[in-house]
mmCIF file of C-alpha atoms in Angstrom:
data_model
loop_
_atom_site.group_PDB
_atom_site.id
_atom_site.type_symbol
_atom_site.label_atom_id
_atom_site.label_comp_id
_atom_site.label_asym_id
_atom_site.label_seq_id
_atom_site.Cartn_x
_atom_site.Cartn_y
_atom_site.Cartn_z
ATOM 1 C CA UNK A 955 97.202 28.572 156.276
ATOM 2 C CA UNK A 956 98.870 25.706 154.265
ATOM 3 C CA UNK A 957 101.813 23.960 155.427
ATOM 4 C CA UNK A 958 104.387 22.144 152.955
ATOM 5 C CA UNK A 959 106.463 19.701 154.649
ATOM 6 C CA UNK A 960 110.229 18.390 153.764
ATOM 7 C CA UNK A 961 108.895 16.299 151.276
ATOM 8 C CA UNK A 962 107.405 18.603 149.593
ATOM 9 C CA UNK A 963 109.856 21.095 149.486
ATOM 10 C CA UNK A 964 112.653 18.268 148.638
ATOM 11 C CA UNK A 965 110.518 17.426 145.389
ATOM 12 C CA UNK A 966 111.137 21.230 144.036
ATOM 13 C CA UNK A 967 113.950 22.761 145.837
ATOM 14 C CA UNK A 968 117.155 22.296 143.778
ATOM 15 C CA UNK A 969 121.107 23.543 144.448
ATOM 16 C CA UNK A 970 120.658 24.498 140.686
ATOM 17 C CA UNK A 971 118.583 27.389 141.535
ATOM 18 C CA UNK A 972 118.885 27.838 145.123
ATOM 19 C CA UNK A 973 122.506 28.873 144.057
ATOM 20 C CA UNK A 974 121.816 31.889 141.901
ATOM 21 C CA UNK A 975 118.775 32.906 144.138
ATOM 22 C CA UNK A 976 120.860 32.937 147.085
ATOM 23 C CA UNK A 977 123.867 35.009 145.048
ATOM 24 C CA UNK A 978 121.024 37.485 144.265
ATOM 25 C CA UNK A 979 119.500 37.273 147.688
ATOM 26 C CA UNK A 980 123.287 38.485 148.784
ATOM 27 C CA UNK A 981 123.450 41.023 146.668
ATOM 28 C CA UNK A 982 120.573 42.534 147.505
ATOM 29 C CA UNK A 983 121.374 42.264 151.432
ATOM 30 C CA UNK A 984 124.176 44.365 151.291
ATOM 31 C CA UNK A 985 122.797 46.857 149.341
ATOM 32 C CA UNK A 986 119.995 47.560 152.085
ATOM 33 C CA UNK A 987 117.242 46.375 149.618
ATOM 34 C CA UNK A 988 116.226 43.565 152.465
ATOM 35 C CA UNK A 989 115.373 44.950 156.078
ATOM 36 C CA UNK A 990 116.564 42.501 158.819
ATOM 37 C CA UNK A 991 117.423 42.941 162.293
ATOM 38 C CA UNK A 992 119.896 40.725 163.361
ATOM 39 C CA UNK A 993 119.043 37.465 164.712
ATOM 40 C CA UNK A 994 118.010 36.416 168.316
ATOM 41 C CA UNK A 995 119.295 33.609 169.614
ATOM 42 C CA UNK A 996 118.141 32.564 173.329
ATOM 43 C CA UNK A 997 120.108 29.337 175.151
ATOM 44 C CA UNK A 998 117.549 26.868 176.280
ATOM 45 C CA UNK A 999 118.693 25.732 179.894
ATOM 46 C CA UNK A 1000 119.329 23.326 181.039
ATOM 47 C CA UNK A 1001 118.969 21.345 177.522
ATOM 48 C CA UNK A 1002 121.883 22.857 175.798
ATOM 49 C CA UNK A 1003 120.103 23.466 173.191
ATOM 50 C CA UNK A 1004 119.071 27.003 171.041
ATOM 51 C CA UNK A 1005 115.920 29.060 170.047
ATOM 52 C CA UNK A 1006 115.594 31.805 167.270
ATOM 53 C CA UNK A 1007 113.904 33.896 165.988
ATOM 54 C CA UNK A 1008 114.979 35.507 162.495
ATOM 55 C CA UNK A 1009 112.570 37.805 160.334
ATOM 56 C CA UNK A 1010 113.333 39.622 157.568
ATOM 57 C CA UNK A 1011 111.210 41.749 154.730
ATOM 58 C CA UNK A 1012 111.699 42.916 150.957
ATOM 59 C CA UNK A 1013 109.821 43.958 147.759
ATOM 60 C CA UNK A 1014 109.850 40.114 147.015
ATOM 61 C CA UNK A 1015 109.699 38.206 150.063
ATOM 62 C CA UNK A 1016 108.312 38.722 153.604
ATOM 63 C CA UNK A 1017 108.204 36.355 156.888
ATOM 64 C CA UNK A 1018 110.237 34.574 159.518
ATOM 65 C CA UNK A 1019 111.878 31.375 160.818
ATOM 66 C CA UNK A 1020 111.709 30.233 164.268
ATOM 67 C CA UNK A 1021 114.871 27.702 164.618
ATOM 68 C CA UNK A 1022 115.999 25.321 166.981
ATOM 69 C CA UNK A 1023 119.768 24.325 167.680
ATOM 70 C CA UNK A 1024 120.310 21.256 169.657
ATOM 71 C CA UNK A 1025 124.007 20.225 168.756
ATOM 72 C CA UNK A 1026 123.270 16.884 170.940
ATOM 73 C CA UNK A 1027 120.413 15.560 169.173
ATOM 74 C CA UNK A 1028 122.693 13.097 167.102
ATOM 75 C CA UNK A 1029 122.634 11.170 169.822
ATOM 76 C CA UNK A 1030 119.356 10.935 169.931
ATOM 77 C CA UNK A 1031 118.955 10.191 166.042
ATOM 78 C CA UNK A 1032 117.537 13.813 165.863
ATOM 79 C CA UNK A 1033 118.615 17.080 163.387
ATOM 80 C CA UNK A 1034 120.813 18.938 165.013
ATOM 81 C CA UNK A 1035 118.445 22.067 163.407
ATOM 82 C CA UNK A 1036 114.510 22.025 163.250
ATOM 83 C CA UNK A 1037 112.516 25.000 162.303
ATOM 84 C CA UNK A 1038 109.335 26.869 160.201
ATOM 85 C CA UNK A 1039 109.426 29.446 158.472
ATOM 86 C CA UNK A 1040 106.501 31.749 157.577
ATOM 87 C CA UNK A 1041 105.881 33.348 154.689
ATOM 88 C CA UNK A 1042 103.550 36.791 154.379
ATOM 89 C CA UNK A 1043 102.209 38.570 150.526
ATOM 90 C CA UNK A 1044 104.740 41.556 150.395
ATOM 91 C CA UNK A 1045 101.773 43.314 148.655
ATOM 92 C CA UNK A 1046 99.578 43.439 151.368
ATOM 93 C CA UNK A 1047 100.830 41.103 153.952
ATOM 94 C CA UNK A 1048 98.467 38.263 153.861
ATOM 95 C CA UNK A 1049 99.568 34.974 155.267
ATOM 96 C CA UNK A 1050 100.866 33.009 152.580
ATOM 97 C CA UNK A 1051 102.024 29.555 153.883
ATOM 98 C CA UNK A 1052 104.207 27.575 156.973
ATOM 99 C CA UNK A 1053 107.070 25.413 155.661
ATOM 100 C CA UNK A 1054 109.316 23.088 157.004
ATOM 101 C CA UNK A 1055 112.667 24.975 157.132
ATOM 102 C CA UNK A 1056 114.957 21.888 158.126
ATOM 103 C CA UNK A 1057 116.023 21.163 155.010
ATOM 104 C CA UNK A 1058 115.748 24.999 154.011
ATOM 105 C CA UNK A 1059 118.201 25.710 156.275
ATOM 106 C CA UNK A 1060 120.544 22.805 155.720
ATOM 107 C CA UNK A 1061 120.176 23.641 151.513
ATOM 108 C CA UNK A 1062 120.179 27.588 151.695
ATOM 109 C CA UNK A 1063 123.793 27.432 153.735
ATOM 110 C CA UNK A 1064 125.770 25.446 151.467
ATOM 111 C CA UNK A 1065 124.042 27.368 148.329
ATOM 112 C CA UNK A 1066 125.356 30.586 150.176
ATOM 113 C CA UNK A 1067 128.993 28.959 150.308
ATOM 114 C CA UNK A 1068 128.629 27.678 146.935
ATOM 115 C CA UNK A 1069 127.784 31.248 145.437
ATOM 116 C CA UNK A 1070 130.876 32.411 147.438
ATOM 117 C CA UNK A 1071 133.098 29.558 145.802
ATOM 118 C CA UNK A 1072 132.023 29.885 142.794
ATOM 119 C CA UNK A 1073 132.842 33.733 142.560
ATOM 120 C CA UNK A 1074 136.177 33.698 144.183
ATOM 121 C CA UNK A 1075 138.027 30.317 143.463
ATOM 122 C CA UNK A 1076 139.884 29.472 140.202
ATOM 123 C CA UNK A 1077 137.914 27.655 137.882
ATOM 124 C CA UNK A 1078 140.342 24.925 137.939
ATOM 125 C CA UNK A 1079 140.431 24.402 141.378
ATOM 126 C CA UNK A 1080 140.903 20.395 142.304
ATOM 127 C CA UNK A 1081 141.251 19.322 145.887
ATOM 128 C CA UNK A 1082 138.183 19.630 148.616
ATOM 129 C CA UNK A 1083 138.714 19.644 152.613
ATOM 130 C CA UNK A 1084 135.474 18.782 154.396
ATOM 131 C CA UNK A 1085 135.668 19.237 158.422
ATOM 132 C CA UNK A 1086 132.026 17.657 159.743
ATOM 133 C CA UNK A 1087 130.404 14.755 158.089
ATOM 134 C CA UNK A 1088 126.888 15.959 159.248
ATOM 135 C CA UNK A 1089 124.370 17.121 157.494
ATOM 136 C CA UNK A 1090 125.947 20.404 156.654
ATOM 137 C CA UNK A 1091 129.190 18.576 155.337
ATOM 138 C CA UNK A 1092 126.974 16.060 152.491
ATOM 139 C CA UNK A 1093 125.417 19.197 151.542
ATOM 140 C CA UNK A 1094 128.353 20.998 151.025
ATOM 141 C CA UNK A 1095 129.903 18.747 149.133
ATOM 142 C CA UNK A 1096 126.395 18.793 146.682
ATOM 143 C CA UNK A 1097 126.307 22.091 146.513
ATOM 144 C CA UNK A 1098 129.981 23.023 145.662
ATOM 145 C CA UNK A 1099 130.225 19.980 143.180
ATOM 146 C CA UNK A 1100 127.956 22.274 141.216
ATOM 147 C CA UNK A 1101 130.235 25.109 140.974
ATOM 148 C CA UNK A 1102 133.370 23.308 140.433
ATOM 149 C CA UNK A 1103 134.743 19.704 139.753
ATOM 150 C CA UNK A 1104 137.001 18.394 142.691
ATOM 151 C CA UNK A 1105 139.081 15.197 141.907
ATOM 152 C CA UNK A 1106 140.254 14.931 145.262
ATOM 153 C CA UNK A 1107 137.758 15.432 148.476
ATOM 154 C CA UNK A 1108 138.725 15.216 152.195
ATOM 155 C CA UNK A 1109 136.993 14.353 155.155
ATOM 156 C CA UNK A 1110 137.516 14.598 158.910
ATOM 157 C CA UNK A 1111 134.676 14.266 161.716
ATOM 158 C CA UNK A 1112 135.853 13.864 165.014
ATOM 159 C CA UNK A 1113 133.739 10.357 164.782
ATOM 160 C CA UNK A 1114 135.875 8.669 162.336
ATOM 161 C CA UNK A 1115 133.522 5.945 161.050
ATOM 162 C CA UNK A 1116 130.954 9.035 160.155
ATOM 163 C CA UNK A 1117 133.712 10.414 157.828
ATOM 164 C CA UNK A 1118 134.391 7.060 156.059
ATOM 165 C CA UNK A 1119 130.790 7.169 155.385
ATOM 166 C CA UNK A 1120 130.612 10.335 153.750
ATOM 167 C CA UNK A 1121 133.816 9.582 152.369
ATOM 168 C CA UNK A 1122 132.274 5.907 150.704
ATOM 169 C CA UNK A 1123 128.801 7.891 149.599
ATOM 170 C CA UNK A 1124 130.467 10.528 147.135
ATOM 171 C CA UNK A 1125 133.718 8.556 146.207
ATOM 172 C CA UNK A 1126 136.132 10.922 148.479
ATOM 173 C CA UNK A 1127 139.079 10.216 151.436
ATOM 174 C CA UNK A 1128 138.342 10.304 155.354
ATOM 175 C CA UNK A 1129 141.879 11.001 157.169
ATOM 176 C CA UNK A 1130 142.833 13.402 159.969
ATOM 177 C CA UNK A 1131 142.170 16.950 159.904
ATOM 178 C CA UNK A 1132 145.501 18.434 159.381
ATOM 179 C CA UNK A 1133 146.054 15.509 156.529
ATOM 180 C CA UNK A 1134 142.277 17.043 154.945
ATOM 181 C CA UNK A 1135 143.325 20.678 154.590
ATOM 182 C CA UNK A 1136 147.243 20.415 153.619
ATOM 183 C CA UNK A 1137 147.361 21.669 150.265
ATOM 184 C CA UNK A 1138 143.218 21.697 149.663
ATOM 185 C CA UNK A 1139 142.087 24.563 147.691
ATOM 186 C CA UNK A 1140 138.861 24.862 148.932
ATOM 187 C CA UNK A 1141 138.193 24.461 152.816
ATOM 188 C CA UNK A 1142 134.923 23.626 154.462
ATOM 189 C CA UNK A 1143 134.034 23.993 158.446
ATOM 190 C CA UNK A 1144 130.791 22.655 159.248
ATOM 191 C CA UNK A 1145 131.107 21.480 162.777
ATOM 192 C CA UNK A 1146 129.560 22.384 165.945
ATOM 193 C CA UNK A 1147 132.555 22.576 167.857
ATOM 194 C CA UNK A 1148 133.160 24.778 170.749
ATOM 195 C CA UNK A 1149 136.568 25.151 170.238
ATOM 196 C CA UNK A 1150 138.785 25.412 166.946
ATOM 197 C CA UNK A 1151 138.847 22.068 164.698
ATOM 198 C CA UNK A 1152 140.753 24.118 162.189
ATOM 199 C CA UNK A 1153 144.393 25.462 162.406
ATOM 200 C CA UNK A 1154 145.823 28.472 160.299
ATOM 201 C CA UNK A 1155 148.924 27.068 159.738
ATOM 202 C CA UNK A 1156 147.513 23.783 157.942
ATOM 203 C CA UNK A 1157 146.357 26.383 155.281
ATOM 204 C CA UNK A 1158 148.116 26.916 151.647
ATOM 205 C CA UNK A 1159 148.395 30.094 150.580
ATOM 206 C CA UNK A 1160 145.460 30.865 148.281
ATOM 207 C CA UNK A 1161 143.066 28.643 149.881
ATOM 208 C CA UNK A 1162 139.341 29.609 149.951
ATOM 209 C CA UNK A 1163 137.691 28.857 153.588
ATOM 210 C CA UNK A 1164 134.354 28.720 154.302
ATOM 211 C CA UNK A 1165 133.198 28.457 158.096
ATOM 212 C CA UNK A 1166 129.755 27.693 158.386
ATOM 213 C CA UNK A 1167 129.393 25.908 161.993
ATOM 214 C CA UNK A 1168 127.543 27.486 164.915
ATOM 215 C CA UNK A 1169 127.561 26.608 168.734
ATOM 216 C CA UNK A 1170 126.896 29.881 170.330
ATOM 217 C CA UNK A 1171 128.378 33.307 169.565
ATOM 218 C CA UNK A 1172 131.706 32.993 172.211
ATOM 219 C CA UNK A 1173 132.741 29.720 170.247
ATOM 220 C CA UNK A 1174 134.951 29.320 167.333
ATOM 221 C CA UNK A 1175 135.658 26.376 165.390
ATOM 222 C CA UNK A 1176 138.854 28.162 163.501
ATOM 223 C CA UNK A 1177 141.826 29.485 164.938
ATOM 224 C CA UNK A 1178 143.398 32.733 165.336
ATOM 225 C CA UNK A 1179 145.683 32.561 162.630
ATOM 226 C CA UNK A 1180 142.988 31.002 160.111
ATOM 227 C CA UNK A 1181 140.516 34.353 161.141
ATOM 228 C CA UNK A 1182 144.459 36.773 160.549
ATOM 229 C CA UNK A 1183 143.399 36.427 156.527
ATOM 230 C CA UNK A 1184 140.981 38.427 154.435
ATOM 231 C CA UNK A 1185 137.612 37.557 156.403
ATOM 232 C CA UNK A 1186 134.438 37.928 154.230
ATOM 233 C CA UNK A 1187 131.032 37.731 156.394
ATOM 234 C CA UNK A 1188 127.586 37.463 155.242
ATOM 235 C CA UNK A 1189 126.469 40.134 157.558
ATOM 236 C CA UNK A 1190 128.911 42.544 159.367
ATOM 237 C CA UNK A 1191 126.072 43.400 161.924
ATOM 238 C CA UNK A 1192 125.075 40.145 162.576
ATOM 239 C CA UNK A 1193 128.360 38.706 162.615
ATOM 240 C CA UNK A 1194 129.374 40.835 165.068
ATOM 241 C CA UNK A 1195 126.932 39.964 167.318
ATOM 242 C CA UNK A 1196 127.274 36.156 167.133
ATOM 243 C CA UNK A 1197 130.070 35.224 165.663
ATOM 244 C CA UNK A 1198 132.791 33.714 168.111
ATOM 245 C CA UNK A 1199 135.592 33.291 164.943
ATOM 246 C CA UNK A 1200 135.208 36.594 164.730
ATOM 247 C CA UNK A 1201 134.515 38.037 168.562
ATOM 248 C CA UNK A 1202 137.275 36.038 169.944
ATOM 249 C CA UNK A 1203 140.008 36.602 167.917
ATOM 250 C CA UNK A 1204 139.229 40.647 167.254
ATOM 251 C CA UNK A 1205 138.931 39.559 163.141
ATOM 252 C CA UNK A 1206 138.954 41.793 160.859
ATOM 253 C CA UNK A 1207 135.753 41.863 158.415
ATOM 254 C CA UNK A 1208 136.949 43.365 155.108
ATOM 255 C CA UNK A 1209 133.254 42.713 153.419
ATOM 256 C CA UNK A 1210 130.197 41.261 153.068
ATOM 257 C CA UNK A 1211 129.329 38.763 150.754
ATOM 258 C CA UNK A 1212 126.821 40.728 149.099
ATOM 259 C CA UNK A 1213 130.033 43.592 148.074
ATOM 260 C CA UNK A 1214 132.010 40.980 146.930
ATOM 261 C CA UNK A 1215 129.413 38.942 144.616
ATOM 262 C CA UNK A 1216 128.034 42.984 143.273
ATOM 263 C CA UNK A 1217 131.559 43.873 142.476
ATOM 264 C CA UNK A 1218 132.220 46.456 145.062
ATOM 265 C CA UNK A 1219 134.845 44.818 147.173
ATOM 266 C CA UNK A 1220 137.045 42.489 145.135
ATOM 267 C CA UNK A 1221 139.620 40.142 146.775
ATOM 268 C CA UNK A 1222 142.854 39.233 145.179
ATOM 269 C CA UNK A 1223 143.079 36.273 143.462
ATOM 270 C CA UNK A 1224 145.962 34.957 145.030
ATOM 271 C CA UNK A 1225 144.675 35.571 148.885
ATOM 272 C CA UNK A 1226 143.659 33.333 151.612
ATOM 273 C CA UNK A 1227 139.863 33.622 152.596
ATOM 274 C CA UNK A 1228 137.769 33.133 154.790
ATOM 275 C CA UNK A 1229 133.709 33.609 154.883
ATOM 276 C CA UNK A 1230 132.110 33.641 158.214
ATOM 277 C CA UNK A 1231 128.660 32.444 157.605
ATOM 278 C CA UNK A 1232 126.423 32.634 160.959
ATOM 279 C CA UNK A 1233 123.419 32.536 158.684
ATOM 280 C CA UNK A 1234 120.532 34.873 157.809
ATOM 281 C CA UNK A 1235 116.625 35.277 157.879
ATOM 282 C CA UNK A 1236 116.367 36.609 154.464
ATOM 283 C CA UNK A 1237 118.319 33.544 152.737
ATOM 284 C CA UNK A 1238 116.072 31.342 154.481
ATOM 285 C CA UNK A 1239 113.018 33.720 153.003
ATOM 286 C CA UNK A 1240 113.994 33.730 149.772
ATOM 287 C CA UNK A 1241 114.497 29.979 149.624
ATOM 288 C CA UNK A 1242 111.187 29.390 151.317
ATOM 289 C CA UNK A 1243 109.530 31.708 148.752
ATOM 290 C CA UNK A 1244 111.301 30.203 145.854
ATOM 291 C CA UNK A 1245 110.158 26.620 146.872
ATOM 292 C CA UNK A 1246 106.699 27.985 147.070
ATOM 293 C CA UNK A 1247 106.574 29.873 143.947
ATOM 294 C CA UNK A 1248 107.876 26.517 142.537
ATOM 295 C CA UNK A 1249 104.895 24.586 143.945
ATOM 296 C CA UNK A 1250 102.551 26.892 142.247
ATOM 297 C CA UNK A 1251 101.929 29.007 145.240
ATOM 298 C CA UNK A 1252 99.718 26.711 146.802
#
């Protein structure tokens, strides 16, 4: 069975349509066109680090990812997430190819957020808050500079020199967290903080939050008062399994993504939101299969 590697899948695999694939991919999630058990996620002792295993199947696309979480491994000049992902024929379930799902992964997350952005914020929207200059914070600012045109992006990392970085690479502003989110429109979370980075009352009203960080499904990297507004999840089953945000703070989940970006749940205009994104098999599938499709199905 072939295997394409990053580079590979880097030459083909664009925010420009990893966007609207992962708005369909959503869409047709919560409308139980994709079946997908929820995640499992097993700790890896004594390393602190994470395995799991995520398959999912539709009419379209069929296989798994096997993922590792290692939150340390910037200290070793490692990702933080590794992983393949396997794809099957959904017409008779022939082994199709192994890719690299690193940058999968990384790219399929912020195209999710993105999606959600782009269907709930104003178009005129100026100001970005960025919380985690990793590899899930540059992303997020590529991905959501497709959607909408910020004049004004903020950065925090709790390693200051990594936000002025970030900040110097896409022309934006590293300063303290609460100084990041006062008055930002749009919110980003990408940390893999045990505890809460973010505080509710830092919010303006009307601000659109995404948190998309992950260090095990009893920690939160938002507060209590930030999870209090209208929550949006990617998956209520999953989410309520893993998510700490939402386990710790008894949140309230008024929808999936997939209801909001179909029409059937719409949020007001003028709320506060959040979206919970833990992450799910079949976004990673349906990335994997569009990058192959792109390379010709080799």
């Amino acid at each position: 069975m072939h295997f394409i590697d990053e580079a590979t899948i880097a030459s083909v695999l664009t925010m420009q349509d990893l966007i609207p694939a992962m708005r369909q991919t959503m869409i047709d999630f919560s409308r139980g066109r994709i079946d997908q058990p929820p995640r499992r996620m097993s700790a890896v002792q004594p390393h602190g680090g994470f395995f799991g295993s995520m398959p999912a199947a539709s009419a379209q696309a069929v296989g798994a990812k096997l993922v590792t979480f290692y939150p340390d491994n910037a200290k070793k000049n490692l990702p933080a997430v590794m992983a393949a992902i396997v794809l099957f024929k959904p017409e008779t379930g022939e082994p199709l190819a192994t890719l690299d799902g690193r940058l999968i992964t990384e790219m399929r997350t912020a195209a999710v957020t993105a999606a959600y952005i782009d269907a709930i914020a104003a178009p005129d929207v100026k100001t970005l808050a960025v919380l985690g200059a990793g590899a899930q914070g540059r992303r997020h600012i590529e991905a959501l500079s497709c959607v909408r045109k910020f004049e004004d992006i903020r950065i925090w990392n709790r390693t200051k020199q990594q936000a002025e970085k970030l900040a110097a690479e896409v022309g934006g502003k590293a300063m303290s967290a609460e100084e990041a989110v006062r008055g930002a429109d749009v919110v980003v979370v990408a940390t893999s903080s045990t505890e809460p980075v973010l505080e509710g009352q830092w919010l303006r009203q009307g601000a659109k939050v995404a948190s998309v960080g992950w260090a095990g499904a009893d920690s939160a990297e938002v507060d209590a008062e930030t999870m209090s507004h209208v929550v949006v999840v990617d998956s209520r089953e999953g989410t309520l399994a893993e998510s700490g945000n939402v386990r710790r703070f008894n949140a309230q989940i008024y929808a999936e993504l997939g209801e909001v970006l179909d029409g059937t749940r719409p949020i007001n205009p003028d709320a506060t939101v959040v979206f919970d994104s833990i992450g799910m098999a079949c976004e990673d599938i349906a990335a994997a299969m569009l990058a192959y499709n792109k390379l010709g199905g080799v």
